[in-house]
Amino acid sequence: MTYTCHQNLVAAGTFYRVIQSDRFGDAVAVSETLVRLVETVTAYILVGLFAVGVFDLGLVILELTLSGRITEASEVVDLIDTALLLLIIVEIYQTLVAYIQKNEPKLVVRTVIYAGVIAMVRKIIVFQTGDYASATDALVVASSYTLILVGLGALLFVNYRVSWEKEETTGTENGGGDTG
């Protein structure tokens, strides 16, 4: 079916009237409210996960202390792994909150970078060459972790550099209200 120029203009005009109508605006407002509700529920779920994780970590520390295994290297690494996982949950929560509050994009990006750095540090801490079939496989994984960590560090530097330049040009502290 071929449309003429006139038919295309009529269709575009009809579409424009629909999106300008109050009913369309009301529908968009409802969808925005639903999205914000889902975002808020997700934030509360993350808070719940964090609380359960901290409680569980406390129980594990108590159990390891009572059994005398608290000083074993593998147990300490597992505790650090769990603590870093909890920090990742906190960073994801902060990212979500920054997004919900419509903070500056550089703040959201910085929080995402922090979560990535914590995740990579977690991977590096629990890294054991014995988990891989060969030394070459372990070297490839270790090199990948290093490359990702260096890349995240570079992104973080660029993000801070942009904040510093903004401070210099606007005269604001912390890049205009940045707390992170």
CSV table of N, CA and C in Angstrom, one decimal:
chain,number,residue,atom,x,y,z
A,1,MET,N,0.8,-1.2,0.0
A,1,MET,CA,0.0,0.0,0.0
A,1,MET,C,0.9,1.2,0.0
A,2,THR,N,0.7,2.1,-0.9
A,2,THR,CA,1.5,3.3,-1.1
A,2,THR,C,0.7,4.5,-0.5
A,3,TYR,N,1.4,5.3,0.3
A,3,TYR,CA,0.8,6.5,0.8
A,3,TYR,C,1.3,7.7,0.0
A,4,THR,N,0.3,8.6,-0.2
A,4,THR,CA,0.7,9.9,-0.9
A,4,THR,C,1.2,10.8,0.2
A,5,CYS,N,1.8,11.9,-0.3
A,5,CYS,CA,2.4,12.9,0.6
A,5,CYS,C,1.2,13.5,1.5
A,6,HIS,N,0.1,13.7,0.9
A,6,HIS,CA,-1.1,14.2,1.7
A,6,HIS,C,-1.5,13.2,2.8
A,7,GLN,N,-1.5,11.9,2.5
A,7,GLN,CA,-1.9,10.9,3.5
A,7,GLN,C,-0.9,10.9,4.6
A,8,ASN,N,0.4,11.0,4.2
A,8,ASN,CA,1.5,11.0,5.3
A,8,ASN,C,1.3,12.2,6.2
A,9,LEU,N,1.0,13.4,5.6
A,9,LEU,CA,0.8,14.6,6.4
A,9,LEU,C,-0.4,14.5,7.3
A,10,VAL,N,-1.5,13.9,6.8
A,10,VAL,CA,-2.7,13.7,7.6
A,10,VAL,C,-2.4,12.7,8.8
A,11,ALA,N,-1.6,11.7,8.5
A,11,ALA,CA,-1.3,10.7,9.5
A,11,ALA,C,-0.4,11.3,10.6
A,12,ALA,N,0.6,12.1,10.1
A,12,ALA,CA,1.5,12.8,11.1
A,12,ALA,C,0.7,13.8,11.9
A,13,GLY,N,-0.2,14.5,11.3
A,13,GLY,CA,-1.0,15.5,12.1
A,13,GLY,C,-1.9,14.8,13.1
A,14,THR,N,-2.5,13.6,12.7
A,14,THR,CA,-3.3,12.9,13.6
A,14,THR,C,-2.4,12.4,14.8
A,15,PHE,N,-1.3,11.9,14.5
A,15,PHE,CA,-0.3,11.4,15.5
A,15,PHE,C,0.0,12.5,16.5
A,16,TYR,N,0.3,13.7,15.9
A,16,TYR,CA,0.7,14.9,16.7
A,16,TYR,C,-0.5,15.3,17.7
A,17,ARG,N,-1.7,15.2,17.1
A,17,ARG,CA,-2.9,15.6,18.0
A,17,ARG,C,-3.1,14.6,19.1
A,18,VAL,N,-2.8,13.3,18.8
A,18,VAL,CA,-2.9,12.2,19.8
A,18,VAL,C,-1.9,12.5,21.0
A,19,ILE,N,-0.7,12.7,20.6
A,19,ILE,CA,0.3,12.9,21.7
A,19,ILE,C,0.2,14.2,22.4
A,20,GLN,N,-0.6,15.2,21.8
A,20,GLN,CA,-0.8,16.4,22.5
A,20,GLN,C,-2.1,16.4,23.3
A,21,SER,N,-2.9,15.3,23.2
A,21,SER,CA,-4.2,15.3,23.9
A,21,SER,C,-3.9,15.0,25.4
A,22,ASP,N,-4.9,15.4,26.2
A,22,ASP,CA,-4.9,15.2,27.6
A,22,ASP,C,-4.8,13.7,27.9
A,23,ARG,N,-5.6,12.9,27.2
A,23,ARG,CA,-5.6,11.5,27.4
A,23,ARG,C,-4.2,10.8,27.3
A,24,PHE,N,-3.5,11.3,26.2
A,24,PHE,CA,-2.1,10.7,26.0
A,24,PHE,C,-1.2,11.2,27.2
A,25,GLY,N,-1.4,12.5,27.5
A,25,GLY,CA,-0.6,13.0,28.7
A,25,GLY,C,-0.8,12.3,30.0
A,26,ASP,N,-2.1,11.9,30.2
A,26,ASP,CA,-2.5,11.2,31.4
A,26,ASP,C,-1.9,9.8,31.3
A,27,ALA,N,-1.9,9.1,30.2
A,27,ALA,CA,-1.4,7.8,30.0
A,27,ALA,C,0.1,7.8,30.3
A,28,VAL,N,0.8,8.8,29.8
A,28,VAL,CA,2.3,8.9,30.0
A,28,VAL,C,2.5,9.2,31.5
A,29,ALA,N,1.7,10.0,32.1
A,29,ALA,CA,1.9,10.3,33.6
A,29,ALA,C,1.7,9.0,34.4
A,30,VAL,N,0.7,8.2,34.0
A,30,VAL,CA,0.5,6.9,34.7
A,30,VAL,C,1.7,6.0,34.5
A,31,SER,N,2.2,5.9,33.3
A,31,SER,CA,3.4,5.0,33.1
A,31,SER,C,4.6,5.5,33.8
A,32,GLU,N,4.8,6.8,33.9
A,32,GLU,CA,5.9,7.4,34.7
A,32,GLU,C,5.8,7.1,36.1
A,33,THR,N,4.6,7.1,36.7
A,33,THR,CA,4.3,6.8,38.1
A,33,THR,C,4.6,5.3,38.3
A,34,LEU,N,4.2,4.5,37.4
A,34,LEU,CA,4.4,3.0,37.6
A,34,LEU,C,5.9,2.7,37.5
A,35,VAL,N,6.6,3.4,36.6
A,35,VAL,CA,8.1,3.2,36.6
A,35,VAL,C,8.8,3.6,37.9
A,36,ARG,N,8.4,4.8,38.4
A,36,ARG,CA,9.0,5.2,39.6
A,36,ARG,C,8.6,4.3,40.8
A,37,LEU,N,7.4,3.7,40.8
A,37,LEU,CA,7.0,2.8,41.8
A,37,LEU,C,7.9,1.5,41.7
A,38,VAL,N,8.1,1.0,40.5
A,38,VAL,CA,9.0,-0.2,40.4
A,38,VAL,C,10.4,0.1,40.8
A,39,GLU,N,10.9,1.3,40.4
A,39,GLU,CA,12.2,1.7,40.8
A,39,GLU,C,12.4,1.8,42.4
A,40,THR,N,11.3,2.3,43.0
A,40,THR,CA,11.4,2.4,44.5
A,40,THR,C,11.3,1.0,45.1
A,41,VAL,N,10.4,0.2,44.6
A,41,VAL,CA,10.3,-1.2,45.1
A,41,VAL,C,11.7,-1.9,45.0
A,42,THR,N,12.3,-1.7,43.8
A,42,THR,CA,13.7,-2.3,43.6
A,42,THR,C,14.7,-1.8,44.6
A,43,ALA,N,14.6,-0.5,44.9
A,43,ALA,CA,15.5,0.0,45.9
A,43,ALA,C,15.3,-0.6,47.3
A,44,TYR,N,14.0,-0.8,47.7
A,44,TYR,CA,13.7,-1.5,48.9
A,44,TYR,C,14.2,-3.0,48.9
A,45,ILE,N,14.1,-3.6,47.8
A,45,ILE,CA,14.5,-5.0,47.7
A,45,ILE,C,16.0,-5.0,47.9
A,46,LEU,N,16.8,-4.1,47.3
A,46,LEU,CA,18.2,-4.0,47.6
A,46,LEU,C,18.5,-3.8,49.0
A,47,VAL,N,17.8,-2.9,49.7
A,47,VAL,CA,18.0,-2.7,51.1
A,47,VAL,C,17.8,-4.0,51.9
A,48,GLY,N,16.7,-4.7,51.5
A,48,GLY,CA,16.5,-6.0,52.2
A,48,GLY,C,17.6,-7.0,51.9
A,49,LEU,N,18.1,-7.1,50.7
A,49,LEU,CA,19.2,-8.0,50.4
A,49,LEU,C,20.4,-7.6,51.2
A,50,PHE,N,20.7,-6.3,51.3
A,50,PHE,CA,21.8,-5.9,52.1
A,50,PHE,C,21.7,-6.3,53.6
A,51,ALA,N,20.5,-6.0,54.1
A,51,ALA,CA,20.2,-6.3,55.5
A,51,ALA,C,20.4,-7.8,55.8
A,52,VAL,N,19.8,-8.7,54.9
A,52,VAL,CA,20.0,-10.1,55.1
A,52,VAL,C,21.4,-10.5,55.0
A,53,GLY,N,22.2,-9.9,54.0
A,53,GLY,CA,23.6,-10.2,53.8
A,53,GLY,C,24.4,-9.8,55.0
A,54,VAL,N,24.2,-8.7,55.6
A,54,VAL,CA,24.9,-8.3,56.8
A,54,VAL,C,24.6,-9.2,58.0
A,55,PHE,N,23.3,-9.6,58.1
A,55,PHE,CA,23.0,-10.5,59.2
A,55,PHE,C,23.7,-11.9,59.0
A,56,ASP,N,23.6,-12.4,57.7
A,56,ASP,CA,24.3,-13.6,57.4
A,56,ASP,C,25.8,-13.5,57.7
A,57,LEU,N,26.4,-12.4,57.3
A,57,LEU,CA,27.9,-12.2,57.5
A,57,LEU,C,28.2,-12.3,59.0
A,58,GLY,N,27.3,-11.6,59.8
A,58,GLY,CA,27.5,-11.7,61.2
A,58,GLY,C,27.4,-13.1,61.8
A,59,LEU,N,26.4,-13.8,61.3
A,59,LEU,CA,26.3,-15.2,61.8
A,59,LEU,C,27.6,-16.1,61.4
A,60,VAL,N,28.1,-15.9,60.2
A,60,VAL,CA,29.2,-16.6,59.7
A,60,VAL,C,30.4,-16.2,60.6
A,61,ILE,N,30.6,-14.9,60.8
A,61,ILE,CA,31.7,-14.5,61.7
A,61,ILE,C,31.6,-15.1,63.1
A,62,LEU,N,30.4,-15.1,63.6
A,62,LEU,CA,30.2,-15.8,64.9
A,62,LEU,C,30.5,-17.2,64.9
A,63,GLU,N,30.0,-17.9,63.9
A,63,GLU,CA,30.3,-19.4,63.8
A,63,GLU,C,31.8,-19.7,63.6
A,64,LEU,N,32.5,-18.9,62.8
A,64,LEU,CA,33.9,-19.1,62.6
A,64,LEU,C,34.7,-18.8,63.9
A,65,THR,N,34.3,-17.8,64.6
A,65,THR,CA,34.9,-17.4,65.8
A,65,THR,C,34.8,-18.5,66.9
A,66,LEU,N,33.5,-19.0,67.0
A,66,LEU,CA,33.3,-20.1,68.0
A,66,LEU,C,34.0,-21.4,67.6
A,67,SER,N,34.1,-21.6,66.3
A,67,SER,CA,34.8,-22.9,65.9
A,67,SER,C,36.3,-22.7,65.9
A,68,GLY,N,36.8,-21.5,66.0
A,68,GLY,CA,38.3,-21.3,66.0
A,68,GLY,C,38.9,-21.2,64.5
A,69,ARG,N,38.0,-21.2,63.5
A,69,ARG,CA,38.5,-21.2,62.1
A,69,ARG,C,38.6,-19.7,61.6
A,70,ILE,N,38.4,-18.8,62.4
A,70,ILE,CA,38.3,-17.4,62.0
A,70,ILE,C,39.7,-16.9,61.4
A,71,THR,N,40.8,-17.6,61.8
A,71,THR,CA,42.1,-17.2,61.4
A,71,THR,C,42.6,-18.0,60.1
A,72,GLU,N,41.8,-18.9,59.6
A,72,GLU,CA,42.2,-19.7,58.4
A,72,GLU,C,42.1,-18.7,57.2
A,73,ALA,N,43.1,-18.8,56.4
A,73,ALA,CA,43.2,-17.9,55.2
A,73,ALA,C,42.0,-18.1,54.3
A,74,SER,N,41.6,-19.3,54.0
A,74,SER,CA,40.4,-19.5,53.1
A,74,SER,C,39.1,-18.9,53.7
A,75,GLU,N,39.0,-19.0,55.0
A,75,GLU,CA,37.8,-18.4,55.6
A,75,GLU,C,37.8,-16.9,55.6
A,76,VAL,N,39.0,-16.3,55.8
A,76,VAL,CA,39.1,-14.9,55.7
A,76,VAL,C,38.8,-14.4,54.3
A,77,VAL,N,39.3,-15.1,53.3
A,77,VAL,CA,39.1,-14.7,51.9
A,77,VAL,C,37.6,-14.8,51.6
A,78,ASP,N,36.9,-15.8,52.1
A,78,ASP,CA,35.4,-15.9,51.9
A,78,ASP,C,34.7,-14.8,52.6
A,79,LEU,N,35.2,-14.4,53.8
A,79,LEU,CA,34.5,-13.2,54.5
A,79,LEU,C,34.7,-11.9,53.7
A,80,ILE,N,35.9,-11.7,53.2
A,80,ILE,CA,36.2,-10.5,52.4
A,80,ILE,C,35.3,-10.5,51.1
A,81,ASP,N,35.2,-11.7,50.5
A,81,ASP,CA,34.4,-11.9,49.3
A,81,ASP,C,32.9,-11.5,49.6
A,82,THR,N,32.4,-12.0,50.7
A,82,THR,CA,31.0,-11.6,51.1
A,82,THR,C,30.9,-10.1,51.4
A,83,ALA,N,31.9,-9.6,52.1
A,83,ALA,CA,31.8,-8.1,52.4
A,83,ALA,C,31.8,-7.3,51.2
A,84,LEU,N,32.7,-7.7,50.2
A,84,LEU,CA,32.7,-6.9,49.0
A,84,LEU,C,31.4,-7.1,48.2
A,85,LEU,N,30.8,-8.3,48.2
A,85,LEU,CA,29.5,-8.4,47.6
A,85,LEU,C,28.5,-7.5,48.2
A,86,LEU,N,28.5,-7.4,49.5
A,86,LEU,CA,27.6,-6.4,50.1
A,86,LEU,C,27.9,-5.0,49.7
A,87,LEU,N,29.1,-4.6,49.5
A,87,LEU,CA,29.4,-3.3,49.0
A,87,LEU,C,28.9,-3.1,47.6
A,88,ILE,N,29.0,-4.1,46.8
A,88,ILE,CA,28.4,-4.0,45.4
A,88,ILE,C,26.9,-3.8,45.5
A,89,ILE,N,26.2,-4.5,46.4
A,89,ILE,CA,24.8,-4.2,46.6
A,89,ILE,C,24.6,-2.8,47.0
A,90,VAL,N,25.4,-2.2,47.9
A,90,VAL,CA,25.3,-0.8,48.3
A,90,VAL,C,25.5,0.1,47.1
A,91,GLU,N,26.5,-0.2,46.3
A,91,GLU,CA,26.8,0.7,45.1
A,91,GLU,C,25.6,0.6,44.1
A,92,ILE,N,25.0,-0.6,43.9
A,92,ILE,CA,23.9,-0.7,43.0
A,92,ILE,C,22.7,0.1,43.5
A,93,TYR,N,22.5,0.0,44.8
A,93,TYR,CA,21.4,0.8,45.5
A,93,TYR,C,21.7,2.3,45.3
A,94,GLN,N,22.9,2.7,45.5
A,94,GLN,CA,23.2,4.1,45.3
A,94,GLN,C,23.0,4.6,43.9
A,95,THR,N,23.4,3.7,43.0
A,95,THR,CA,23.1,4.0,41.5
A,95,THR,C,21.7,4.2,41.3
A,96,LEU,N,20.9,3.3,41.8
A,96,LEU,CA,19.4,3.4,41.6
A,96,LEU,C,18.8,4.6,42.2
A,97,VAL,N,19.3,4.9,43.4
A,97,VAL,CA,18.8,6.1,44.1
A,97,VAL,C,19.2,7.4,43.3
A,98,ALA,N,20.4,7.4,42.9
A,98,ALA,CA,20.9,8.6,42.1
A,98,ALA,C,20.1,8.7,40.8
A,99,TYR,N,19.7,7.6,40.2
A,99,TYR,CA,18.9,7.6,39.0
A,99,TYR,C,17.5,8.1,39.3
A,100,ILE,N,16.9,7.6,40.3
A,100,ILE,CA,15.6,7.9,40.7
A,100,ILE,C,15.5,9.4,41.0
A,101,GLN,N,16.5,9.9,41.7
A,101,GLN,CA,16.5,11.4,42.1
A,101,GLN,C,16.9,12.3,41.0
A,102,LYS,N,17.2,11.7,39.8
A,102,LYS,CA,17.5,12.4,38.6
A,102,LYS,C,18.8,13.3,38.9
A,103,ASN,N,19.8,12.7,39.6
A,103,ASN,CA,21.0,13.4,39.8
A,103,ASN,C,21.8,13.6,38.5
A,104,GLU,N,22.8,14.3,38.5
A,104,GLU,CA,23.6,14.6,37.3
A,104,GLU,C,24.2,13.2,36.8
A,105,PRO,N,24.2,13.0,35.5
A,105,PRO,CA,24.7,11.8,34.9
A,105,PRO,C,26.1,11.4,35.4
A,106,LYS,N,26.9,12.4,35.6
A,106,LYS,CA,28.3,12.0,36.1
A,106,LYS,C,28.3,11.3,37.4
A,107,LEU,N,27.3,11.7,38.3
A,107,LEU,CA,27.2,11.0,39.6
A,107,LEU,C,26.8,9.6,39.4
A,108,VAL,N,25.8,9.3,38.6
A,108,VAL,CA,25.4,8.0,38.3
A,108,VAL,C,26.5,7.2,37.7
A,109,VAL,N,27.2,7.7,36.8
A,109,VAL,CA,28.3,7.0,36.1
A,109,VAL,C,29.4,6.7,37.2
A,110,ARG,N,29.7,7.7,38.0
A,110,ARG,CA,30.8,7.4,39.0
A,110,ARG,C,30.3,6.3,39.9
A,111,THR,N,29.1,6.2,40.3
A,111,THR,CA,28.6,5.2,41.2
A,111,THR,C,28.7,3.8,40.5
A,112,VAL,N,28.4,3.8,39.2
A,112,VAL,CA,28.5,2.5,38.5
A,112,VAL,C,30.0,2.1,38.4
A,113,ILE,N,30.9,3.1,38.2
A,113,ILE,CA,32.3,2.8,38.1
A,113,ILE,C,32.8,2.2,39.4
A,114,TYR,N,32.3,2.8,40.5
A,114,TYR,CA,32.7,2.3,41.9
A,114,TYR,C,32.2,0.8,42.0
A,115,ALA,N,31.0,0.5,41.6
A,115,ALA,CA,30.5,-0.8,41.7
A,115,ALA,C,31.4,-1.8,40.9
A,116,GLY,N,31.8,-1.3,39.7
A,116,GLY,CA,32.6,-2.1,38.8
A,116,GLY,C,34.0,-2.4,39.5
A,117,VAL,N,34.6,-1.3,40.1
A,117,VAL,CA,35.9,-1.5,40.7
A,117,VAL,C,35.8,-2.5,41.9
A,118,ILE,N,34.7,-2.3,42.7
A,118,ILE,CA,34.6,-3.3,43.8
A,118,ILE,C,34.4,-4.7,43.3
A,119,ALA,N,33.6,-4.9,42.2
A,119,ALA,CA,33.4,-6.2,41.7
A,119,ALA,C,34.7,-6.8,41.2
A,120,MET,N,35.5,-6.0,40.5
A,120,MET,CA,36.8,-6.5,40.0
A,120,MET,C,37.8,-6.8,41.2
A,121,VAL,N,37.8,-5.9,42.2
A,121,VAL,CA,38.7,-6.2,43.3
A,121,VAL,C,38.3,-7.5,44.0
A,122,ARG,N,37.0,-7.7,44.1
A,122,ARG,CA,36.4,-9.0,44.7
A,122,ARG,C,36.9,-10.1,43.9
A,123,LYS,N,36.8,-10.1,42.5
A,123,LYS,CA,37.3,-11.1,41.7
A,123,LYS,C,38.8,-11.4,41.9
A,124,ILE,N,39.6,-10.3,42.0
A,124,ILE,CA,41.0,-10.5,42.1
A,124,ILE,C,41.4,-11.1,43.5
A,125,ILE,N,40.7,-10.7,44.5
A,125,ILE,CA,41.0,-11.2,45.9
A,125,ILE,C,40.7,-12.7,45.9
A,126,VAL,N,39.6,-13.2,45.3
A,126,VAL,CA,39.3,-14.6,45.4
A,126,VAL,C,40.0,-15.4,44.2
A,127,PHE,N,40.7,-14.8,43.4
A,127,PHE,CA,41.4,-15.4,42.3
A,127,PHE,C,42.4,-16.4,42.8
A,128,GLN,N,42.3,-17.7,42.2
A,128,GLN,CA,43.2,-18.7,42.5
A,128,GLN,C,43.6,-19.4,41.3
A,129,THR,N,44.9,-19.5,41.0
A,129,THR,CA,45.3,-20.2,39.7
A,129,THR,C,44.9,-21.6,39.6
A,130,GLY,N,44.7,-22.3,40.8
A,130,GLY,CA,44.3,-23.7,40.8
A,130,GLY,C,42.9,-23.9,40.2
A,131,ASP,N,42.1,-22.8,40.1
A,131,ASP,CA,40.7,-23.0,39.6
A,131,ASP,C,40.7,-23.1,38.1
A,132,TYR,N,41.8,-23.0,37.4
A,132,TYR,CA,41.9,-23.0,36.0
A,132,TYR,C,42.6,-24.3,35.5
A,133,ALA,N,42.3,-24.7,34.3
A,133,ALA,CA,42.9,-25.9,33.7
A,133,ALA,C,44.4,-25.8,33.5
A,134,SER,N,44.8,-24.7,33.1
A,134,SER,CA,46.3,-24.5,32.8
A,134,SER,C,46.7,-23.1,33.3
A,135,ALA,N,48.0,-23.0,33.4
A,135,ALA,CA,48.6,-21.7,33.8
A,135,ALA,C,48.3,-20.6,32.8
A,136,THR,N,48.2,-21.0,31.5
A,136,THR,CA,47.9,-20.1,30.5
A,136,THR,C,46.4,-19.5,30.7
A,137,ASP,N,45.5,-20.4,31.0
A,137,ASP,CA,44.1,-20.0,31.2
A,137,ASP,C,44.1,-19.0,32.4
A,138,ALA,N,44.8,-19.3,33.5
A,138,ALA,CA,44.8,-18.4,34.7
A,138,ALA,C,45.5,-17.1,34.3
A,139,LEU,N,46.5,-17.1,33.5
A,139,LEU,CA,47.2,-15.9,33.1
A,139,LEU,C,46.2,-15.0,32.2
A,140,VAL,N,45.5,-15.6,31.3
A,140,VAL,CA,44.5,-14.9,30.5
A,140,VAL,C,43.5,-14.2,31.4
A,141,VAL,N,42.9,-15.0,32.3
A,141,VAL,CA,41.9,-14.4,33.2
A,141,VAL,C,42.5,-13.3,34.1
A,142,ALA,N,43.7,-13.5,34.6
A,142,ALA,CA,44.3,-12.4,35.4
A,142,ALA,C,44.6,-11.2,34.6
A,143,SER,N,45.0,-11.4,33.4
A,143,SER,CA,45.3,-10.3,32.5
A,143,SER,C,44.0,-9.5,32.2
A,144,SER,N,42.9,-10.3,32.0
A,144,SER,CA,41.6,-9.7,31.7
A,144,SER,C,41.2,-8.8,32.9
A,145,TYR,N,41.3,-9.4,34.1
A,145,TYR,CA,40.9,-8.7,35.3
A,145,TYR,C,41.7,-7.4,35.4
A,146,THR,N,43.0,-7.4,35.1
A,146,THR,CA,43.9,-6.3,35.2
A,146,THR,C,43.5,-5.2,34.2
A,147,LEU,N,43.2,-5.7,33.0
A,147,LEU,CA,42.8,-4.7,31.9
A,147,LEU,C,41.5,-4.0,32.3
A,148,ILE,N,40.5,-4.8,32.8
A,148,ILE,CA,39.2,-4.2,33.2
A,148,ILE,C,39.4,-3.2,34.3
A,149,LEU,N,40.2,-3.6,35.3
A,149,LEU,CA,40.5,-2.7,36.4
A,149,LEU,C,41.2,-1.4,36.0
A,150,VAL,N,42.1,-1.5,35.1
A,150,VAL,CA,42.8,-0.3,34.6
A,150,VAL,C,41.8,0.5,33.8
A,151,GLY,N,41.0,-0.1,33.0
A,151,GLY,CA,40.0,0.6,32.3
A,151,GLY,C,39.0,1.4,33.2
A,152,LEU,N,38.6,0.7,34.2
A,152,LEU,CA,37.7,1.4,35.2
A,152,LEU,C,38.4,2.5,35.9
A,153,GLY,N,39.6,2.3,36.2
A,153,GLY,CA,40.4,3.4,36.9
A,153,GLY,C,40.5,4.6,35.9
A,154,ALA,N,40.7,4.3,34.6
A,154,ALA,CA,40.8,5.4,33.7
A,154,ALA,C,39.5,6.2,33.6
A,155,LEU,N,38.4,5.4,33.5
A,155,LEU,CA,37.1,6.0,33.5
A,155,LEU,C,36.8,6.9,34.7
A,156,LEU,N,37.2,6.4,35.9
A,156,LEU,CA,37.0,7.1,37.1
A,156,LEU,C,37.9,8.4,37.1
A,157,PHE,N,39.1,8.3,36.6
A,157,PHE,CA,39.9,9.5,36.5
A,157,PHE,C,39.3,10.5,35.6
A,158,VAL,N,38.8,10.1,34.4
A,158,VAL,CA,38.1,11.0,33.5
A,158,VAL,C,36.9,11.6,34.1
A,159,ASN,N,36.1,10.8,34.9
A,159,ASN,CA,35.0,11.4,35.5
A,159,ASN,C,35.3,12.4,36.5
A,160,TYR,N,36.4,12.2,37.3
A,160,TYR,CA,36.8,13.2,38.3
A,160,TYR,C,37.4,14.4,37.6
A,161,ARG,N,38.1,14.2,36.5
A,161,ARG,CA,38.7,15.3,35.8
A,161,ARG,C,37.6,16.2,35.3
A,162,VAL,N,36.5,15.6,34.8
A,162,VAL,CA,35.4,16.5,34.3
A,162,VAL,C,34.8,17.3,35.4
A,163,SER,N,34.7,16.7,36.6
A,163,SER,CA,34.2,17.4,37.8
A,163,SER,C,35.2,18.5,38.2
A,164,TRP,N,36.5,18.3,38.1
A,164,TRP,CA,37.4,19.3,38.5
A,164,TRP,C,37.3,20.5,37.5
A,165,GLU,N,37.2,20.2,36.2
A,165,GLU,CA,37.1,21.2,35.2
A,165,GLU,C,35.9,22.0,35.4
A,166,LYS,N,34.8,21.4,35.8
A,166,LYS,CA,33.5,22.1,36.0
A,166,LYS,C,33.7,23.0,37.2
A,167,GLU,N,34.4,22.5,38.3
A,167,GLU,CA,34.6,23.4,39.5
A,167,GLU,C,35.4,24.6,39.1
A,168,GLU,N,36.4,24.4,38.3
A,168,GLU,CA,37.2,25.6,37.9
A,168,GLU,C,36.5,26.6,37.0
A,169,THR,N,35.6,26.1,36.2
A,169,THR,CA,34.8,27.0,35.3
A,169,THR,C,33.6,27.7,36.0
A,170,THR,N,33.0,26.9,36.9
A,170,THR,CA,31.8,27.5,37.6
A,170,THR,C,32.1,28.0,39.0
A,171,GLY,N,33.2,27.6,39.5
A,171,GLY,CA,33.5,28.1,40.9
A,171,GLY,C,32.7,27.4,41.9
A,172,THR,N,32.1,26.2,41.6
A,172,THR,CA,31.3,25.5,42.6
A,172,THR,C,32.2,24.5,43.3
A,173,GLU,N,31.8,24.1,44.5
A,173,GLU,CA,32.6,23.1,45.2
A,173,GLU,C,32.1,21.7,44.9
A,174,ASN,N,33.0,20.8,44.7
A,174,ASN,CA,32.6,19.4,44.4
A,174,ASN,C,31.8,19.3,43.1
A,175,GLY,N,32.0,20.1,42.1
A,175,GLY,CA,31.4,19.9,40.8
A,175,GLY,C,29.9,20.2,40.9
A,176,GLY,N,29.5,21.2,41.7
A,176,GLY,CA,28.1,21.5,41.8
A,176,GLY,C,27.2,20.7,42.7
A,177,GLY,N,27.7,20.3,43.8
A,177,GLY,CA,26.9,19.6,44.8
A,177,GLY,C,27.2,18.1,44.8
A,178,ASP,N,28.2,17.7,44.2
A,178,ASP,CA,28.6,16.3,44.2
A,178,ASP,C,29.1,15.9,45.6
A,179,THR,N,28.5,14.8,46.1
A,179,THR,CA,29.0,14.3,47.4
A,179,THR,C,29.8,13.0,47.2
A,180,GLY,N,29.9,12.5,46.0
A,180,GLY,CA,30.5,11.2,45.9
A,180,GLY,C,31.9,11.2,45.3
